[in-house]
């Protein structure tokens, strides 16, 4: 058999998908985000201080991590202790225990979490020091009283895994409580709209932002979230519409459930989107202008403190994590290996979040499975992970001579591939060449 050669075009994964499609006649739905290899933060390196730069002494010289979000128009901007936030993941997609754990973990380290589609649960609001309320096209669970109880509002125009597409929540996850919150029939598949029903462009968005400010007495910051695609133009329009904070979600961002073809073939990598967003903000004169400017949050494939530091160096004010937060809670834990295998998967590979059979009790509404997740213990694990991300980012910032993690800048970075150098707009390592810049 040694003479057999696998086709690069029709490899085993491709053959399996063709066979699955031919056998079932339905497209594949899954979570977990893009699995294809894409230029990412791993393709960038920091230039630590040596002779020409002066490093800070580790742990003895301070390096700040706090960030203020939403001071442009809001009376009460968010003051976070760390620049890592929790992205929107809905109750329905996640269990009530998971939502509570996210609130506990984020609050323990002084950062924010986000509701996701489907409304605000008492568990999440009760355990979240800073809670961002997502306002999505579906309006599922939308409640003006909850808007007022939130600490910020995030208008979602798109997600990184599916810009231009709506979400899915399959019937097996729509139990009585989820159905009541979303005003849906129990047990019936739900598809969220791909666009908001009451506006068709940036002028209408301006009106909607003003409505939300009036509902909340101009107290709450208003975020606008876009899936990374035409990022430069989308960010400019969001700022003109009145956003206090812009959230850009790259295509490595995860999702509870959408079409595999969407996840892998729509949108652009986080690394490509971030510099475009920064350029748009700089041209409008609102980038890194303190609380009165427009802050940029970037999400989509953030895994480590190095990723956090690189995103900040490229111009983000904060990052958001979703998939990594679920892993910290206990998603894909090896202790459930036998049960993952029974579902046709394995620990570290499970991505059928839409099925509601998650052995870890995180992406399920099954009461027996969800009871496995202890919100207190899971929240502690998440808090530990967030602390590690923050300390790693601080370690890198000190090595580059920075007294605050947001003082990192593109000058501190080089790329090890031409693609990453072109996307991130930093030099190829060992050269002064930035591909595409003409320099």
XYZ file of C-alpha atoms in Angstrom:
439
model
C 0.000 0.000 0.000
C 3.027 2.321 0.254
C 2.661 3.377 -3.391
C -0.768 4.953 -2.751
C -0.809 8.726 -2.891
C -3.541 10.900 -1.409
C -4.985 13.660 -3.577
C -4.493 17.181 -2.287
C -7.771 18.186 -3.914
C -9.790 15.093 -2.975
C -8.253 14.244 0.382
C -9.919 11.945 2.913
C -11.877 14.742 4.583
C -13.221 15.932 1.221
C -14.155 12.417 0.145
C -15.925 11.831 3.453
C -17.947 15.043 3.071
C -19.006 14.136 -0.479
C -20.087 10.709 0.723
C -21.960 12.182 3.692
C -23.771 14.716 1.477
C -24.674 12.021 -1.059
C -26.036 9.749 1.669
C -28.074 12.357 3.567
C -28.990 15.133 1.125
C -28.409 17.804 3.816
C -25.573 20.217 4.398
C -23.337 19.866 7.425
C -24.004 21.999 10.504
C -21.491 22.345 13.321
C -19.813 24.688 15.763
C -16.182 25.376 16.742
C -15.324 27.866 13.978
C -13.023 27.591 10.972
C -10.740 24.566 10.938
C -8.759 25.382 7.813
C -5.252 26.763 8.234
C -5.225 30.553 7.971
C -2.622 33.267 8.570
C -2.961 34.039 12.265
C -1.175 35.553 15.245
C 1.250 32.606 15.360
C 2.818 34.086 12.220
C 3.934 37.188 14.149
C 6.835 37.572 16.591
C 7.665 40.276 19.133
C 10.956 42.150 19.119
C 11.887 42.026 22.777
C 14.110 44.744 24.214
C 17.870 44.208 24.386
C 20.259 47.112 23.697
C 18.263 49.526 21.556
C 15.164 49.146 23.758
C 15.001 49.027 27.549
C 12.862 46.264 29.107
C 10.945 46.525 32.355
C 11.830 44.277 35.266
C 9.386 41.384 35.440
C 6.834 41.593 38.281
C 8.723 44.442 40.000
C 7.911 47.243 37.578
C 4.216 47.681 37.006
C 2.492 47.008 33.696
C -1.120 48.163 33.535
C -3.920 46.107 32.012
C -7.055 48.191 32.613
C -9.214 49.508 29.799
C -12.172 51.916 29.561
C -14.792 51.105 26.939
C -17.543 53.379 25.692
C -16.803 56.855 27.001
C -17.529 58.577 23.710
C -21.222 59.201 24.414
C -22.187 57.102 27.448
C -22.500 58.511 30.936
C -21.237 55.258 32.463
C -18.511 53.622 30.345
C -17.209 50.198 31.305
C -14.047 50.182 33.418
C -12.464 46.740 33.035
C -9.442 45.457 34.924
C -8.171 43.387 32.002
C -8.414 43.770 28.207
C -9.955 40.301 27.692
C -13.755 40.037 27.560
C -16.223 37.182 27.009
C -17.985 37.158 23.630
C -21.722 36.750 23.179
C -22.974 33.159 23.505
C -26.665 32.683 24.111
C -28.675 30.855 26.707
C -30.135 28.201 24.458
C -26.886 27.566 22.689
C -25.333 27.214 26.169
C -26.841 25.820 29.335
C -27.931 28.063 32.186
C -25.060 26.632 34.238
C -22.559 27.613 31.549
C -23.934 31.142 31.339
C -23.683 31.482 35.114
C -20.113 30.161 35.050
C -19.124 32.717 32.407
C -20.499 35.501 34.596
C -18.713 34.191 37.678
C -15.360 33.800 35.944
C -15.461 37.182 34.231
C -16.518 38.982 37.394
C -13.762 37.401 39.454
C -11.122 39.098 37.310
C -13.034 42.326 36.667
C -14.078 41.952 33.060
C -17.326 41.680 31.112
C -19.409 38.930 29.616
C -22.114 39.127 26.939
C -25.632 37.715 26.706
C -25.770 36.459 23.124
C -29.054 35.864 21.308
C -32.112 34.877 23.314
C -32.196 37.360 26.167
C -30.837 37.820 29.679
C -31.049 35.084 32.318
C -31.174 35.772 36.074
C -28.202 33.428 36.510
C -26.033 35.480 34.177
C -27.138 38.924 35.348
C -26.843 37.886 38.970
C -23.232 36.723 38.592
C -21.941 39.315 36.097
C -20.328 42.488 37.358
C -20.279 43.848 33.790
C -22.875 42.413 31.393
C -23.195 43.454 27.738
C -26.647 42.904 26.225
C -26.678 41.800 22.612
C -29.304 43.299 20.306
C -29.563 40.929 17.344
C -31.673 40.749 14.177
C -33.906 38.039 15.681
C -34.850 40.185 18.717
C -35.363 36.902 20.581
C -35.833 37.636 24.260
C -35.480 41.373 23.682
C -36.787 43.239 26.701
C -36.442 47.013 27.232
C -36.173 46.448 30.987
C -33.199 44.146 30.395
C -31.609 46.796 28.180
C -31.716 49.119 31.173
C -30.331 46.430 33.499
C -27.349 45.811 31.212
C -24.048 47.660 31.492
C -23.634 48.085 27.728
C -25.540 47.202 24.561
C -23.990 45.446 21.573
C -25.812 45.759 18.252
C -24.853 42.670 16.264
C -24.707 43.148 12.508
C -22.630 40.040 11.824
C -20.465 37.294 13.289
C -17.061 36.146 12.122
C -18.150 32.579 11.450
C -21.075 33.696 9.312
C -21.024 37.329 8.127
C -24.171 37.818 6.075
C -25.876 34.799 7.625
C -28.157 34.159 10.567
C -27.752 31.726 13.420
C -29.436 28.416 14.107
C -30.824 26.801 17.221
C -32.130 23.329 16.517
C -35.347 22.087 18.045
C -33.732 19.605 20.407
C -32.243 22.551 22.332
C -35.460 24.579 22.490
C -36.961 23.387 25.750
C -39.843 25.059 27.580
C -37.676 27.743 29.174
C -35.792 28.636 25.985
C -39.041 28.685 24.005
C -40.687 31.000 26.531
C -37.752 33.416 26.532
C -37.666 33.562 22.737
C -41.450 33.376 22.161
C -40.974 30.278 20.025
C -42.697 26.898 19.772
C -40.958 24.254 21.836
C -38.903 21.676 19.951
C -38.973 23.452 16.564
C -35.795 24.526 14.743
C -35.116 28.259 14.974
C -33.252 30.272 12.356
C -32.251 33.811 13.222
C -32.575 36.541 10.609
C -29.445 37.601 8.747
C -30.256 41.321 8.984
C -32.151 43.639 11.283
C -35.785 44.081 10.198
C -36.069 47.807 10.803
C -33.107 49.223 8.963
C -31.392 48.832 5.635
C -28.338 51.036 5.989
C -26.171 53.257 8.192
C -28.703 56.105 8.370
C -31.261 53.750 9.891
C -28.606 52.419 12.258
C -27.997 55.969 13.482
C -31.685 56.244 14.352
C -31.647 52.869 16.132
C -28.593 53.813 18.202
C -30.333 57.008 19.234
C -33.448 55.023 20.228
C -31.347 52.718 22.400
C -29.638 55.687 24.034
C -33.029 57.195 24.878
C -34.307 53.895 26.313
C -31.256 53.700 28.586
C -31.109 57.429 29.467
C -27.795 57.823 27.616
C -26.073 55.845 30.361
C -24.922 52.724 28.493
C -22.147 52.390 25.914
C -23.374 51.207 22.513
C -21.210 48.635 20.717
C -21.584 47.679 17.060
C -20.345 44.211 16.116
C -19.494 43.217 12.538
C -18.281 39.992 11.014
C -14.950 40.565 9.294
C -15.468 40.990 5.566
C -15.501 44.565 4.223
C -14.034 45.686 7.515
C -12.626 49.095 6.581
C -15.969 50.389 5.296
C -18.073 48.695 7.962
C -16.036 50.232 10.781
C -16.265 53.703 9.279
C -20.026 53.416 8.914
C -20.386 52.121 12.474
C -18.477 55.128 13.829
C -20.504 57.578 11.739
C -23.682 55.940 13.045
C -22.611 56.745 16.596
C -20.995 53.599 17.978
C -18.964 54.026 21.152
C -17.168 50.710 20.616
C -16.674 48.636 17.465
C -16.323 44.861 17.685
C -14.704 43.062 14.741
C -15.044 39.279 14.659
C -12.654 37.416 12.346
C -13.531 34.217 10.521
C -11.735 32.042 13.086
C -14.543 32.978 15.473
C -16.643 30.080 16.677
C -20.376 29.653 16.689
C -22.850 27.295 18.278
C -24.199 26.158 14.908
C -24.101 27.180 11.285
C -23.312 25.652 7.918
C -19.801 24.257 7.546
C -19.567 25.834 4.081
C -20.220 29.225 5.704
C -17.665 28.733 8.460
C -14.879 27.766 6.073
C -15.537 29.976 3.045
C -17.071 33.306 4.107
C -15.275 36.206 5.789
C -11.615 37.087 6.231
C -9.032 36.116 8.889
C -8.808 38.107 12.095
C -5.235 39.063 11.223
C -6.393 40.660 7.971
C -9.370 42.459 9.498
C -7.644 44.101 12.472
C -5.342 46.524 10.584
C -8.239 47.534 8.324
C -10.338 48.423 11.350
C -7.488 50.400 12.898
C -6.902 52.297 9.657
C -10.570 53.279 9.528
C -10.514 54.533 13.112
C -7.257 56.421 12.572
C -8.572 58.184 9.491
C -11.597 59.305 11.502
C -9.338 60.561 14.313
C -10.923 58.361 16.995
C -8.334 55.606 17.483
C -6.568 55.477 20.854
C -7.976 58.828 21.880
C -8.667 57.773 25.459
C -12.178 57.238 26.803
C -13.511 59.853 24.384
C -12.376 57.898 21.338
C -13.926 54.800 19.791
C -12.542 51.583 21.224
C -11.883 48.493 19.142
C -12.537 44.954 20.393
C -11.258 42.110 18.242
C -12.345 38.470 18.411
C -11.880 35.306 16.409
C -9.324 32.701 17.417
C -7.826 34.323 20.533
C -6.153 31.526 22.515
C -3.170 32.782 24.513
C -1.654 35.825 26.131
C 0.584 36.125 23.077
C -2.528 36.433 20.885
C -3.876 39.093 23.230
C -0.616 41.055 23.157
C -0.355 40.851 19.357
C -3.938 42.057 18.906
C -3.253 44.997 21.222
C 0.014 45.772 19.427
C -1.840 45.924 16.123
C -4.267 48.460 17.571
C -7.081 46.696 19.430
C -8.095 48.085 22.815
C -9.391 44.721 24.019
C -10.148 41.226 22.751
C -13.094 38.872 23.203
C -12.944 35.109 23.586
C -15.672 32.525 23.001
C -14.424 29.060 22.082
C -11.427 29.380 24.397
C -13.752 30.321 27.270
C -15.836 27.189 26.684
C -12.693 25.048 26.731
C -11.706 26.690 30.018
C -15.122 25.805 31.453
C -14.558 22.153 30.529
C -15.585 21.726 26.908
C -13.947 18.698 25.222
C -12.603 17.486 28.568
C -10.796 14.109 28.347
C -12.791 12.783 31.297
C -15.738 12.395 28.898
C -13.706 10.584 26.240
C -15.890 7.480 26.243
C -19.044 9.549 25.796
C -17.514 11.607 23.000
C -16.600 8.364 21.256
C -20.181 7.130 21.630
C -21.255 10.272 19.749
C -18.784 9.516 16.955
C -16.209 12.073 18.080
C -13.398 12.365 20.619
C -12.220 14.740 23.333
C -10.617 17.689 21.568
C -12.622 17.130 18.379
C -16.257 17.429 19.468
C -18.000 20.181 17.473
C -21.654 19.091 17.220
C -22.775 21.792 19.643
C -26.095 22.046 17.816
C -27.178 18.544 18.831
C -27.637 19.307 22.507
C -25.839 16.145 23.625
C -22.659 17.736 25.001
C -21.280 15.390 27.691
C -19.626 18.346 29.462
C -23.016 19.990 30.070
C -22.056 23.243 28.348
C -23.739 23.341 24.920
C -26.897 21.494 25.960
C -30.323 21.966 27.483
C -30.567 18.367 28.667
C -31.104 18.675 32.446
C -29.076 15.565 33.235
C -26.099 16.684 31.151
C -26.198 20.365 32.158
C -26.269 19.364 35.836
C -22.755 17.967 35.368
C -21.343 21.492 35.105
C -20.708 23.108 38.482
C -20.938 26.876 37.790
C -18.710 27.730 40.740
C -15.907 25.362 39.748
C -16.234 26.170 36.040
C -16.181 29.886 36.829
C -13.012 29.416 38.857
C -11.373 27.643 35.918
C -12.329 30.465 33.574
C -10.976 33.069 36.000
C -7.677 31.181 36.213
C -7.437 31.111 32.420
C -8.176 34.835 32.135
C -5.483 35.571 34.712
C -2.960 33.555 32.721
C -3.847 35.383 29.487
C -3.356 38.691 31.266
C -0.044 37.753 32.894
C 1.312 36.424 29.596
C 0.382 39.683 27.838
C 2.026 41.659 30.653
C 5.189 39.563 30.408
C 5.477 40.332 26.707
C 4.712 44.026 27.214
C 7.428 44.335 29.866
C 9.897 42.577 27.580
C 9.162 45.250 24.986
C 9.636 48.035 27.551
C 5.964 48.943 27.934
C 4.350 50.076 31.178
C 0.857 49.218 29.912
C -0.247 46.419 27.611
C -1.994 48.886 25.289
C 1.337 50.675 24.748
C 2.384 47.776 22.516
C 2.518 48.880 18.880
C 3.156 47.525 15.384
C 6.802 48.596 15.694
C 7.202 45.804 18.253
C 6.237 43.114 15.721
C 7.651 41.287 12.725
C 6.147 38.533 10.590
C 7.589 35.159 9.626
C 5.496 34.721 6.464
C 4.869 37.045 3.564
C 1.103 36.572 3.928
C 1.123 37.590 7.594
C 3.414 40.538 6.894
C 1.049 41.808 4.204
C -2.091 41.307 6.310
C -0.709 42.681 9.586
C 1.236 45.440 7.806
C 4.440 44.745 9.713
C 7.893 43.925 8.260
C 8.982 40.453 7.288
C 11.446 39.329 9.963
C 15.025 40.329 9.202
C 13.964 42.910 6.632
C 12.296 46.297 6.504
C 9.899 45.091 3.814
C 6.154 45.261 4.343
C 4.590 43.452 1.353
C 2.146 45.647 -0.524
C 3.339 48.886 1.079
C 5.831 49.814 -1.644
C 8.490 50.195 1.041
